[in-house]
Amino acid sequence: LLDDIVLTHSLFLPTERFLQQLHQQYPGGTRGATRVGTGPPARWEEGSGLRRKRAVLAVLLHFLETYKGLLQEEESAGKVIKELYLLIMKDTSLYHELEDEIIKLHQLVETVELKVADETPPPNKQVKPLFRHFRRIDSCLQTRVAFRGSDEIFCRVYMPDHSYVTIRSRLSASVQDILASVTEKLQYSEEQSARGDALILVTMASSGEKAVLQPSEECVFTTLGINSHLFACTRDTFDSLVPLPEEIQVVPGDTEIHRAEPEDVANHLTAFHWELFRCIHELEFVDYVFHGERGRRETANLELLLQRCSEVQHWVGTELLLCEGLGKRAHLLKKLIKIAAICKQNQDMLSFYAIVIGLNNAAVSRLRLTWEKLPGKFKNLFRKFENLTDPCRNHKTYREVLAKMKPPLIPFVPLILKDLTFVHEGSKTLLDGLVNVEKLHCIAEKVRTVRKYRSRPLCLELEASPAQLQTKAYVRQLRVIDNQNLLFELSYKLEPGSQ
C-alpha cells in the first residue's frame, strides 16, 4: 500500500502537498511531551510518539528511495524535505530506536543532493547530447545516462533558407526561452520584434507537416519526430517553410547492415535499448499517461525510447527500400528476420516488435517478388513472429510469452502505456471525494513490472574491436526515412507491379 501511494500520489495530491501532510504528522522535538513531576521526559517509546515517527520515516525513506534524482527538479518539495530532515535529526538523541532509519535517511538525502547545511550553487553541468543531434561518433558511443529537465543540450534551430544557429539550452526550456536564445544569436533587434516581425518557433516534419509551438510549451526537444526539426521564422514566412532535403543518399549497399553479422547488429540493438530503458524512471510512466504535476520535463527518457522504437521501425523499411538488387534485397530481408529472432532470444522484445512492425510496413509488405525469394524456413519463422505480435485478445500471445521470461528483459514499452491508459480511462481516480485505491493499486502494479524487468543487470559479451565499434556506431545513429510517401515511391520504383 505504501508503494502504491508513493508511486501514484501525484494523481490525487501534488508532491509538495503530499510532503506537507507528512510534515504535519511528524511530532518534532519535545512538542506535545508531558513531564511526570520534575523527572525526565515521558517514555515516548511506550506511547504513540515513536510509532508515528517511525511511520513518517518509513514513508519518507520510501519516497526518497523511489524519487531520488527527480527531487532535484522540484525546489518546493526539496524545501519541505529539508525542514522535515532537520526536525528528525534533532530527535536523534531522544529516539535511539530510530538510529538505523535516521542513518539511512541521512544517506538518501546526500544521494539526492539535497544539501542541508551547505547551500553553495551546483557546479556547471556537462552538456548532454541527445541521440540524433550532431552525428558524432564519440558522443554516440558513450553510455546513455538519464536526462533531467535542468540538463543542458545543444540544438540546431533552422531558418527559412535552411541556414541554422546552434544554441545551448536546458532540456526543460520553454519555447519563449529558446526563441530568446535564437534572437540573441541572430542579433535580432527589439525594433523588429516591436513592429510585428517577432519570431515564432515551428516544428517541421520530413513530410512537410508543420505546427507552431506556443510560447509557454516546455521540453519540446524530446517530442520532435525522427526527422523533424525546429524552425524560427516570422508569421509572414511561415507558409513558405519547406522541409530540409533528405539526409539519406540513395546509394545501394552503402550501410553497415550489409557487412555486419546479424548477431552483432542484434546484440548492439539490445545493449543500446537496455541503456535507454534503464534511464527511464518509474514515475515517467505515470506522468506520461496521467500528466502529473511535474510535467513533460520528467518524461524525457521515456519519450526518447518511444522515438527510438519508431526509428527502428522506419530503419527496417529504409534499408530494404534502398536496396536495389532483388537477390540482395531478399538476402537483407532474411538477415532482418534473423536479427529479430536473436533480439527475441536476448529478451529484447522492444527491438523484436519494432522490426516485425517495420517488415509489415505497407511499402515493404507489397514487395511480392522479394518475399517470394525468401527461403521457406524464414517465411514460416516470420509467420510465427506475426502471430506473436498479433494484437488479438489484448495481445494474449505476447503477454503469455513475456510472463515466462525472467529478468533482465526489455518489454514492448508502448503496450505498457496502452495498459495504463486503459486503467486511467476505465475508472475514476476519486469516487465521492475518496481516493479510488483499487485504481491506484492497478497502476502501481503495472509500474512495478518495469521494476521487475530491470531487477537484474544485462550481461552481453560485446567485443571492442574496430569492426564492433563501427557496428555499434551504426546501430546507435540510424539514418532513416520516416516519410511514408517517399517510402512508397521507392517501393513502386523497385517493384512497380507488386500488390
Short mmCIF file of C-alpha atoms in Angstrom, two decimals:
data_model
loop_
_atom_site.label_atom_id
_atom_site.label_comp_id
_atom_site.label_asym_id
_atom_site.label_seq_id
_atom_site.Cartn_x
_atom_site.Cartn_y
_atom_site.Cartn_z
CA LEU A 1 0.00 0.00 0.00
CA LEU A 2 2.86 2.37 0.86
CA ASP A 3 4.48 1.71 -2.52
CA ASP A 4 1.12 2.25 -4.27
CA ILE A 5 0.72 5.66 -2.62
CA VAL A 6 4.29 6.81 -3.28
CA LEU A 7 4.08 5.79 -6.96
CA THR A 8 0.65 7.31 -7.61
CA HIS A 9 0.15 10.17 -5.13
CA SER A 10 0.59 12.84 -7.84
CA LEU A 11 -2.76 11.74 -9.33
CA PHE A 12 -4.69 12.96 -6.29
CA LEU A 13 -2.21 15.07 -4.29
CA PRO A 14 0.67 17.21 -5.66
CA THR A 15 4.10 16.29 -4.30
CA GLU A 16 4.52 19.45 -2.21
CA ARG A 17 1.13 18.99 -0.51
CA PHE A 18 1.84 15.29 -0.02
CA LEU A 19 5.06 16.13 1.82
CA GLN A 20 3.38 18.93 3.81
CA GLN A 21 0.83 16.39 5.06
CA LEU A 22 3.69 14.14 6.07
CA HIS A 23 5.40 17.08 7.80
CA GLN A 24 2.27 17.74 9.87
CA GLN A 25 2.20 14.11 11.01
CA TYR A 26 5.69 14.41 12.50
CA PRO A 27 5.60 15.44 16.21
CA GLY A 28 9.10 17.03 16.12
CA GLY A 29 11.32 17.80 19.11
CA THR A 30 9.64 17.85 22.51
CA ARG A 31 6.35 19.31 21.29
CA GLY A 32 3.45 17.54 22.90
CA ALA A 33 5.66 15.87 25.51
CA THR A 34 4.45 15.64 29.11
CA ARG A 35 6.59 15.53 32.20
CA VAL A 36 5.85 13.46 35.25
CA GLY A 37 6.78 15.65 38.27
CA THR A 38 10.30 17.01 37.82
CA GLY A 39 11.70 13.86 36.19
CA PRO A 40 12.94 13.33 32.63
CA PRO A 41 10.63 13.46 29.59
CA ALA A 42 7.96 10.78 29.43
CA ARG A 43 8.88 7.45 27.78
CA TRP A 44 7.55 8.26 24.30
CA GLU A 45 8.72 4.82 23.20
CA GLU A 46 5.78 3.42 25.11
CA GLY A 47 3.28 5.80 23.57
CA SER A 48 2.26 6.90 20.10
CA GLY A 49 5.23 9.22 19.54
CA LEU A 50 7.70 6.54 18.44
CA ARG A 51 5.12 4.76 16.29
CA ARG A 52 4.15 7.98 14.50
CA LYS A 53 7.75 8.99 13.94
CA ARG A 54 8.62 5.54 12.65
CA ALA A 55 5.62 5.62 10.28
CA VAL A 56 6.60 9.06 8.95
CA LEU A 57 10.20 7.88 8.50
CA ALA A 58 9.00 4.78 6.62
CA VAL A 59 7.04 6.93 4.15
CA LEU A 60 9.85 9.47 3.75
CA LEU A 61 12.53 6.81 3.25
CA HIS A 62 10.43 5.02 0.64
CA PHE A 63 9.63 8.32 -1.07
CA LEU A 64 13.32 9.31 -1.27
CA GLU A 65 14.34 5.83 -2.43
CA THR A 66 11.77 5.96 -5.23
CA TYR A 67 12.20 9.56 -6.41
CA LYS A 68 15.93 10.14 -5.88
CA GLY A 69 17.24 12.44 -8.66
CA LEU A 70 13.77 13.67 -9.66
CA LEU A 71 13.64 15.76 -6.48
CA GLN A 72 16.39 18.00 -7.82
CA GLU A 73 13.81 19.34 -10.27
CA GLU A 74 11.31 20.27 -7.54
CA GLU A 75 12.60 23.07 -5.34
CA SER A 76 9.43 23.30 -3.25
CA ALA A 77 9.44 19.55 -2.49
CA GLY A 78 13.14 19.70 -1.61
CA LYS A 79 12.47 22.56 0.84
CA VAL A 80 9.83 20.54 2.72
CA ILE A 81 12.13 17.52 2.89
CA LYS A 82 14.95 19.66 4.30
CA GLU A 83 12.68 21.04 7.03
CA LEU A 84 11.47 17.54 7.90
CA TYR A 85 15.02 16.21 7.82
CA LEU A 86 16.24 18.89 10.28
CA LEU A 87 13.37 18.08 12.66
CA ILE A 88 14.20 14.38 12.53
CA MET A 89 17.90 14.97 13.13
CA LYS A 90 17.03 16.96 16.29
CA ASP A 91 15.30 13.86 17.63
CA THR A 92 18.31 11.56 17.16
CA SER A 93 19.38 11.74 20.79
CA LEU A 94 15.83 11.22 22.08
CA TYR A 95 14.88 8.24 19.91
CA HIS A 96 17.76 5.79 19.85
CA GLU A 97 15.46 3.11 18.41
CA LEU A 98 15.27 5.12 15.18
CA GLU A 99 19.05 5.25 14.73
CA ASP A 100 19.14 2.83 11.76
CA GLU A 101 16.35 4.65 9.91
CA ILE A 102 17.95 8.05 10.55
CA ILE A 103 21.32 6.85 9.20
CA LYS A 104 19.57 5.63 6.05
CA LEU A 105 17.67 8.93 5.80
CA HIS A 106 20.94 10.87 6.00
CA GLN A 107 22.46 8.72 3.23
CA LEU A 108 19.43 9.20 0.96
CA VAL A 109 19.35 12.97 1.49
CA GLU A 110 23.02 13.06 0.46
CA THR A 111 22.26 10.84 -2.55
CA VAL A 112 19.58 13.16 -3.95
CA GLU A 113 21.88 16.17 -3.37
CA LEU A 114 19.50 17.99 -1.03
CA LYS A 115 22.24 19.96 0.70
CA VAL A 116 21.01 20.93 4.15
CA ALA A 117 23.89 22.89 5.67
CA ASP A 118 25.78 23.94 2.57
CA GLU A 119 23.72 25.96 0.10
CA THR A 120 26.52 26.56 -2.42
CA PRO A 121 25.35 26.57 -6.05
CA PRO A 122 25.97 23.36 -8.00
CA PRO A 123 28.88 23.29 -10.49
CA ASN A 124 28.23 23.79 -14.19
CA LYS A 125 26.74 20.66 -15.68
CA GLN A 126 28.16 18.93 -18.71
CA VAL A 127 26.19 19.36 -21.92
CA LYS A 128 24.49 16.08 -22.81
CA PRO A 129 23.92 15.10 -26.44
CA LEU A 130 20.52 13.74 -27.42
CA PHE A 131 20.90 10.95 -29.93
CA ARG A 132 20.15 12.12 -33.49
CA HIS A 133 21.70 15.50 -32.63
CA PHE A 134 25.13 16.10 -34.13
CA ARG A 135 26.06 12.70 -35.51
CA ARG A 136 29.40 12.37 -33.76
CA ILE A 137 31.00 9.00 -33.15
CA ASP A 138 32.42 10.00 -29.76
CA SER A 139 29.04 11.03 -28.33
CA CYS A 140 27.04 8.11 -29.73
CA LEU A 141 29.47 5.54 -28.30
CA GLN A 142 29.10 6.89 -24.76
CA THR A 143 26.86 5.02 -22.33
CA ARG A 144 23.47 6.72 -22.17
CA VAL A 145 22.58 8.46 -18.91
CA ALA A 146 19.22 9.68 -17.65
CA PHE A 147 18.11 13.16 -18.67
CA ARG A 148 16.69 15.69 -16.23
CA GLY A 149 14.92 18.95 -17.00
CA SER A 150 17.85 21.04 -15.79
CA ASP A 151 20.36 19.27 -18.08
CA GLU A 152 21.77 21.32 -20.91
CA ILE A 153 21.89 20.21 -24.55
CA PHE A 154 22.95 21.65 -27.89
CA CYS A 155 20.26 22.11 -30.51
CA ARG A 156 20.06 23.45 -34.06
CA VAL A 157 17.27 25.86 -34.93
CA TYR A 158 16.83 26.39 -38.68
CA MET A 159 15.83 29.48 -40.65
CA PRO A 160 13.51 29.53 -43.71
CA ASP A 161 16.59 29.44 -46.00
CA HIS A 162 17.83 26.29 -44.17
CA SER A 163 20.72 28.08 -42.51
CA TYR A 164 20.80 27.45 -38.78
CA VAL A 165 22.02 28.65 -35.41
CA THR A 166 23.27 26.35 -32.67
CA ILE A 167 22.03 27.16 -29.19
CA ARG A 168 22.79 25.75 -25.77
CA SER A 169 19.60 25.22 -23.80
CA ARG A 170 18.09 23.50 -20.79
CA LEU A 171 16.10 20.40 -21.72
CA SER A 172 13.06 21.85 -19.94
CA ALA A 173 13.41 25.27 -21.61
CA SER A 174 10.20 26.91 -22.77
CA VAL A 175 9.62 27.95 -26.37
CA GLN A 176 9.98 31.54 -25.19
CA ASP A 177 13.44 30.79 -23.76
CA ILE A 178 14.54 29.04 -26.99
CA LEU A 179 13.40 31.98 -29.09
CA ALA A 180 15.25 34.38 -26.80
CA SER A 181 18.48 32.42 -27.39
CA VAL A 182 17.89 32.37 -31.16
CA THR A 183 17.14 36.10 -31.20
CA GLU A 184 20.37 36.80 -29.33
CA LYS A 185 22.38 34.66 -31.75
CA LEU A 186 20.84 36.37 -34.76
CA GLN A 187 21.25 39.80 -33.11
CA TYR A 188 17.58 40.33 -33.78
CA SER A 189 16.70 43.88 -32.74
CA GLU A 190 13.93 44.91 -30.38
CA GLU A 191 12.63 47.23 -33.10
CA GLN A 192 11.98 44.26 -35.40
CA SER A 193 10.06 42.45 -32.63
CA ALA A 194 8.08 45.60 -31.81
CA ARG A 195 6.86 46.16 -35.36
CA GLY A 196 5.41 42.68 -35.71
CA ASP A 197 8.39 40.78 -37.05
CA ALA A 198 8.70 38.71 -33.87
CA LEU A 199 9.96 35.17 -34.36
CA ILE A 200 7.82 32.09 -33.82
CA LEU A 201 9.08 28.53 -33.27
CA VAL A 202 7.80 25.84 -35.64
CA THR A 203 8.23 22.06 -35.78
CA MET A 204 8.66 20.75 -39.31
CA ALA A 205 8.38 17.05 -40.19
CA SER A 206 10.12 15.50 -43.19
CA SER A 207 6.69 15.03 -44.81
CA GLY A 208 6.12 18.81 -44.75
CA GLU A 209 3.70 18.86 -41.81
CA LYS A 210 4.36 21.85 -39.58
CA ALA A 211 2.97 23.28 -36.37
CA VAL A 212 3.53 26.50 -34.42
CA LEU A 213 4.65 25.94 -30.82
CA GLN A 214 3.11 28.07 -28.09
CA PRO A 215 5.50 30.29 -26.05
CA SER A 216 4.65 28.52 -22.78
CA GLU A 217 5.34 24.98 -24.06
CA GLU A 218 8.31 23.26 -22.38
CA CYS A 219 10.70 20.43 -23.15
CA VAL A 220 10.00 20.39 -26.88
CA PHE A 221 13.30 18.72 -27.84
CA THR A 222 12.22 15.19 -26.87
CA THR A 223 8.83 15.46 -28.58
CA LEU A 224 10.18 16.04 -32.09
CA GLY A 225 9.67 13.33 -34.69
CA ILE A 226 12.56 11.26 -36.03
CA ASN A 227 13.48 13.64 -38.86
CA SER A 228 11.64 16.69 -37.53
CA HIS A 229 13.44 19.99 -36.98
CA LEU A 230 12.85 23.28 -35.23
CA PHE A 231 12.46 26.38 -37.41
CA ALA A 232 12.41 30.02 -36.31
CA CYS A 233 10.58 32.37 -38.65
CA THR A 234 8.16 35.27 -38.74
CA ARG A 235 4.46 34.67 -39.25
CA ASP A 236 4.76 36.13 -42.75
CA THR A 237 7.29 33.47 -43.78
CA PHE A 238 5.50 30.51 -42.10
CA ASP A 239 3.72 29.40 -45.29
CA SER A 240 6.99 29.35 -47.26
CA LEU A 241 8.71 26.87 -44.92
CA VAL A 242 9.76 23.61 -46.55
CA PRO A 243 11.44 20.54 -45.00
CA LEU A 244 15.18 20.05 -45.10
CA PRO A 245 16.39 17.91 -48.01
CA GLU A 246 16.54 14.19 -47.24
CA GLU A 247 19.78 13.40 -45.41
CA ILE A 248 20.00 9.89 -46.84
CA GLN A 249 21.70 9.34 -50.15
CA VAL A 250 20.07 6.62 -52.25
CA VAL A 251 23.21 4.51 -52.69
CA PRO A 252 22.66 0.72 -52.56
CA GLY A 253 24.81 -1.29 -50.18
CA ASP A 254 26.44 1.70 -48.52
CA THR A 255 25.45 0.92 -44.91
CA GLU A 256 26.86 -1.29 -42.19
CA ILE A 257 23.82 -3.61 -42.25
CA HIS A 258 25.14 -5.32 -45.40
CA ARG A 259 28.56 -6.01 -43.85
CA ALA A 260 27.75 -6.78 -40.21
CA GLU A 261 26.75 -10.17 -38.83
CA PRO A 262 23.11 -10.47 -37.65
CA GLU A 263 24.28 -11.47 -34.14
CA ASP A 264 26.37 -8.29 -33.83
CA VAL A 265 23.59 -5.99 -35.00
CA ALA A 266 21.03 -7.66 -32.70
CA ASN A 267 23.33 -7.59 -29.67
CA HIS A 268 24.17 -3.91 -30.16
CA LEU A 269 20.46 -3.11 -30.58
CA THR A 270 19.71 -4.89 -27.30
CA ALA A 271 22.62 -3.23 -25.46
CA PHE A 272 21.58 0.26 -26.59
CA HIS A 273 17.90 -0.24 -25.85
CA TRP A 274 18.75 -1.62 -22.41
CA GLU A 275 20.69 1.61 -21.70
CA LEU A 276 17.70 3.71 -22.80
CA PHE A 277 15.25 1.52 -20.84
CA ARG A 278 17.40 1.75 -17.69
CA CYS A 279 17.35 5.57 -17.91
CA ILE A 280 13.55 5.75 -17.60
CA HIS A 281 12.38 6.49 -14.08
CA GLU A 282 9.34 4.51 -12.93
CA LEU A 283 7.42 7.74 -12.34
CA GLU A 284 7.80 8.71 -16.01
CA PHE A 285 5.23 6.05 -16.94
CA VAL A 286 2.71 7.62 -14.56
CA ASP A 287 3.49 11.19 -15.64
CA TYR A 288 3.35 10.34 -19.36
CA VAL A 289 -0.15 8.89 -19.15
CA PHE A 290 -1.64 10.96 -16.33
CA HIS A 291 0.17 14.27 -16.85
CA GLY A 292 1.44 14.61 -13.28
CA GLU A 293 2.24 18.00 -11.81
CA ARG A 294 5.93 17.72 -12.72
CA GLY A 295 5.01 17.96 -16.38
CA ARG A 296 6.75 16.78 -19.51
CA ARG A 297 10.30 17.58 -18.46
CA GLU A 298 10.26 14.40 -16.36
CA THR A 299 9.17 12.11 -19.21
CA ALA A 300 12.14 12.91 -21.46
CA ASN A 301 13.78 9.49 -21.14
CA LEU A 302 10.54 7.65 -21.90
CA GLU A 303 9.89 9.89 -24.92
CA LEU A 304 13.39 9.19 -26.24
CA LEU A 305 12.81 5.44 -26.02
CA LEU A 306 9.47 5.76 -27.83
CA GLN A 307 11.19 7.78 -30.56
CA ARG A 308 13.82 5.08 -30.83
CA CYS A 309 11.12 2.40 -31.22
CA SER A 310 9.65 4.36 -34.13
CA GLU A 311 13.15 4.90 -35.53
CA VAL A 312 13.87 1.15 -35.64
CA GLN A 313 10.57 0.51 -37.43
CA HIS A 314 11.46 3.03 -40.16
CA TRP A 315 15.06 1.78 -40.28
CA VAL A 316 13.83 -1.64 -41.45
CA GLY A 317 11.85 -0.14 -44.32
CA THR A 318 14.59 2.34 -45.22
CA GLU A 319 17.31 -0.30 -45.55
CA LEU A 320 15.14 -2.66 -47.61
CA LEU A 321 13.79 0.03 -49.94
CA LEU A 322 17.25 1.48 -50.60
CA CYS A 323 18.49 -1.98 -51.65
CA GLU A 324 18.00 -2.10 -55.45
CA GLY A 325 19.06 -5.64 -56.37
CA LEU A 326 16.31 -8.25 -55.92
CA GLY A 327 18.66 -11.01 -54.73
CA LYS A 328 20.49 -8.69 -52.37
CA ARG A 329 17.19 -7.33 -51.04
CA ALA A 330 15.87 -10.86 -50.36
CA HIS A 331 19.13 -11.63 -48.53
CA LEU A 332 18.70 -8.46 -46.44
CA LEU A 333 15.09 -9.42 -45.65
CA LYS A 334 16.35 -12.78 -44.41
CA LYS A 335 19.01 -11.03 -42.29
CA LEU A 336 16.46 -8.71 -40.69
CA ILE A 337 14.24 -11.66 -39.73
CA LYS A 338 17.29 -13.33 -38.23
CA ILE A 339 18.10 -10.15 -36.28
CA ALA A 340 14.52 -10.12 -34.92
CA ALA A 341 14.92 -13.77 -33.84
CA ILE A 342 18.17 -13.00 -31.96
CA CYS A 343 16.58 -9.95 -30.29
CA LYS A 344 13.75 -12.20 -29.08
CA GLN A 345 16.35 -14.66 -27.81
CA ASN A 346 18.04 -11.74 -25.98
CA GLN A 347 14.62 -10.97 -24.44
CA ASP A 348 14.68 -7.59 -26.17
CA MET A 349 11.01 -7.51 -27.10
CA LEU A 350 11.15 -3.82 -27.97
CA SER A 351 13.60 -4.39 -30.86
CA PHE A 352 11.79 -7.59 -31.85
CA TYR A 353 8.41 -5.86 -32.04
CA ALA A 354 9.82 -2.81 -33.87
CA ILE A 355 11.49 -4.96 -36.56
CA VAL A 356 8.34 -7.05 -37.13
CA ILE A 357 6.21 -3.88 -37.38
CA GLY A 358 8.77 -2.42 -39.79
CA LEU A 359 8.59 -5.52 -42.00
CA ASN A 360 4.80 -5.19 -42.02
CA ASN A 361 5.00 -1.63 -43.31
CA ALA A 362 2.76 -1.45 -46.40
CA ALA A 363 5.66 -0.18 -48.54
CA VAL A 364 7.65 -3.31 -47.61
CA SER A 365 4.92 -5.96 -47.48
CA ARG A 366 3.86 -5.15 -51.08
CA LEU A 367 7.26 -6.27 -52.43
CA ARG A 368 5.89 -9.62 -53.68
CA LEU A 369 8.99 -10.64 -55.66
CA THR A 370 11.24 -10.01 -52.66
CA TRP A 371 9.09 -12.06 -50.28
CA GLU A 372 8.79 -14.89 -52.81
CA LYS A 373 12.59 -15.21 -52.91
CA LEU A 374 12.71 -15.67 -49.13
CA PRO A 375 13.52 -19.30 -48.09
CA GLY A 376 10.52 -21.27 -46.76
CA LYS A 377 12.14 -21.63 -43.34
CA PHE A 378 12.24 -17.87 -42.88
CA LYS A 379 8.72 -17.40 -44.25
CA ASN A 380 7.44 -19.78 -41.55
CA LEU A 381 9.56 -18.06 -38.90
CA PHE A 382 8.15 -14.66 -39.83
CA ARG A 383 4.57 -16.03 -39.67
CA LYS A 384 5.30 -17.11 -36.08
CA PHE A 385 6.60 -13.63 -35.33
CA GLU A 386 3.42 -12.11 -36.75
CA ASN A 387 1.32 -14.41 -34.54
CA LEU A 388 3.37 -13.34 -31.51
CA THR A 389 2.80 -9.65 -32.21
CA ASP A 390 -0.88 -10.12 -33.13
CA PRO A 391 -2.95 -7.63 -31.08
CA CYS A 392 -5.95 -10.02 -30.94
CA ARG A 393 -7.41 -10.71 -27.47
CA ASN A 394 -5.40 -7.86 -25.99
CA HIS A 395 -2.02 -9.19 -27.19
CA LYS A 396 -2.66 -12.52 -25.47
CA THR A 397 0.16 -14.46 -27.19
CA TYR A 398 2.76 -11.79 -26.47
CA ARG A 399 1.70 -11.50 -22.82
CA GLU A 400 1.96 -15.27 -22.35
CA VAL A 401 5.49 -15.32 -23.80
CA LEU A 402 6.52 -12.31 -21.69
CA ALA A 403 5.17 -13.93 -18.49
CA LYS A 404 7.55 -16.88 -18.97
CA MET A 405 10.63 -14.67 -19.30
CA LYS A 406 12.86 -13.87 -16.35
CA PRO A 407 14.71 -10.56 -15.91
CA PRO A 408 16.58 -8.87 -17.40
CA LEU A 409 14.26 -8.14 -20.32
CA ILE A 410 13.10 -5.17 -22.38
CA PRO A 411 9.32 -5.15 -22.89
CA PHE A 412 7.43 -3.53 -25.74
CA VAL A 413 7.02 -0.25 -23.85
CA PRO A 414 4.10 1.22 -25.90
CA LEU A 415 1.93 -1.66 -24.66
CA ILE A 416 2.64 -0.73 -21.01
CA LEU A 417 1.46 2.81 -21.77
CA LYS A 418 -1.63 1.42 -23.50
CA ASP A 419 -2.46 -0.65 -20.40
CA LEU A 420 -2.01 2.37 -18.11
CA THR A 421 -4.22 4.50 -20.37
CA PHE A 422 -6.91 1.78 -20.27
CA VAL A 423 -6.83 1.75 -16.43
CA HIS A 424 -6.95 5.55 -16.32
CA GLU A 425 -9.84 5.97 -18.73
CA GLY A 426 -11.75 2.97 -17.38
CA SER A 427 -12.14 4.24 -13.81
CA LYS A 428 -12.16 7.47 -11.82
CA THR A 429 -9.33 8.49 -9.52
CA LEU A 430 -11.74 9.97 -6.96
CA LEU A 431 -15.10 8.44 -6.01
CA ASP A 432 -17.38 10.65 -3.89
CA GLY A 433 -14.31 12.62 -2.81
CA LEU A 434 -12.44 9.49 -1.74
CA VAL A 435 -9.34 8.09 -3.43
CA ASN A 436 -10.00 5.03 -5.62
CA VAL A 437 -7.38 2.77 -4.02
CA GLU A 438 -8.16 -0.11 -6.40
CA LYS A 439 -7.29 2.05 -9.43
CA LEU A 440 -4.06 3.25 -7.81
CA HIS A 441 -3.12 -0.34 -7.00
CA CYS A 442 -3.63 -1.38 -10.64
CA ILE A 443 -1.44 1.49 -11.82
CA ALA A 444 1.29 0.74 -9.29
CA GLU A 445 1.25 -2.97 -10.15
CA LYS A 446 1.85 -2.15 -13.81
CA VAL A 447 4.73 0.18 -12.90
CA ARG A 448 6.22 -2.49 -10.63
CA THR A 449 6.50 -4.83 -13.62
CA VAL A 450 9.06 -2.37 -15.03
CA ARG A 451 10.98 -2.63 -11.75
CA LYS A 452 10.94 -6.43 -12.05
CA TYR A 453 12.16 -6.42 -15.67
CA ARG A 454 15.21 -4.36 -14.61
CA SER A 455 15.93 -6.18 -11.36
CA ARG A 456 18.98 -7.95 -12.84
CA PRO A 457 21.77 -6.49 -14.98
CA LEU A 458 22.03 -7.28 -18.67
CA CYS A 459 25.14 -9.30 -19.47
CA LEU A 460 26.09 -9.28 -23.14
CA GLU A 461 29.65 -10.01 -24.21
CA LEU A 462 30.49 -7.38 -26.82
CA GLU A 463 33.98 -7.07 -28.26
CA ALA A 464 35.76 -3.72 -28.53
CA SER A 465 37.32 -4.40 -31.93
CA PRO A 466 37.22 -1.66 -34.65
CA ALA A 467 34.60 -3.66 -36.60
CA GLN A 468 32.39 -3.97 -33.50
CA LEU A 469 32.74 -0.26 -32.72
CA GLN A 470 31.69 0.53 -36.28
CA THR A 471 28.59 -1.66 -35.90
CA LYS A 472 27.87 -0.07 -32.52
CA ALA A 473 28.07 3.44 -34.00
CA TYR A 474 25.82 2.40 -36.90
CA VAL A 475 23.17 0.92 -34.61
CA ARG A 476 23.14 3.92 -32.28
CA GLN A 477 22.80 6.51 -35.04
CA LEU A 478 20.44 5.02 -37.59
CA ARG A 479 19.71 7.15 -40.63
CA VAL A 480 16.11 6.59 -41.61
CA ILE A 481 13.37 7.85 -43.93
CA ASP A 482 10.19 8.45 -41.93
CA ASN A 483 8.22 9.98 -44.82
CA GLN A 484 5.74 7.25 -45.78
CA ASN A 485 5.05 8.81 -49.18
CA LEU A 486 8.74 8.67 -50.03
CA LEU A 487 8.93 5.05 -48.86
CA PHE A 488 6.05 4.18 -51.21
CA GLU A 489 7.79 5.95 -54.08
CA LEU A 490 10.91 3.83 -53.50
CA SER A 491 8.78 0.70 -53.21
CA TYR A 492 6.96 1.25 -56.54
CA LYS A 493 10.26 2.07 -58.21
CA LEU A 494 11.68 -1.30 -57.10
CA GLU A 495 8.62 -3.43 -57.94
CA PRO A 496 6.03 -1.46 -59.96
CA GLY A 497 3.65 -4.39 -60.45
CA SER A 498 3.63 -5.90 -56.94
CA GLN A 499 0.45 -5.91 -54.89
#
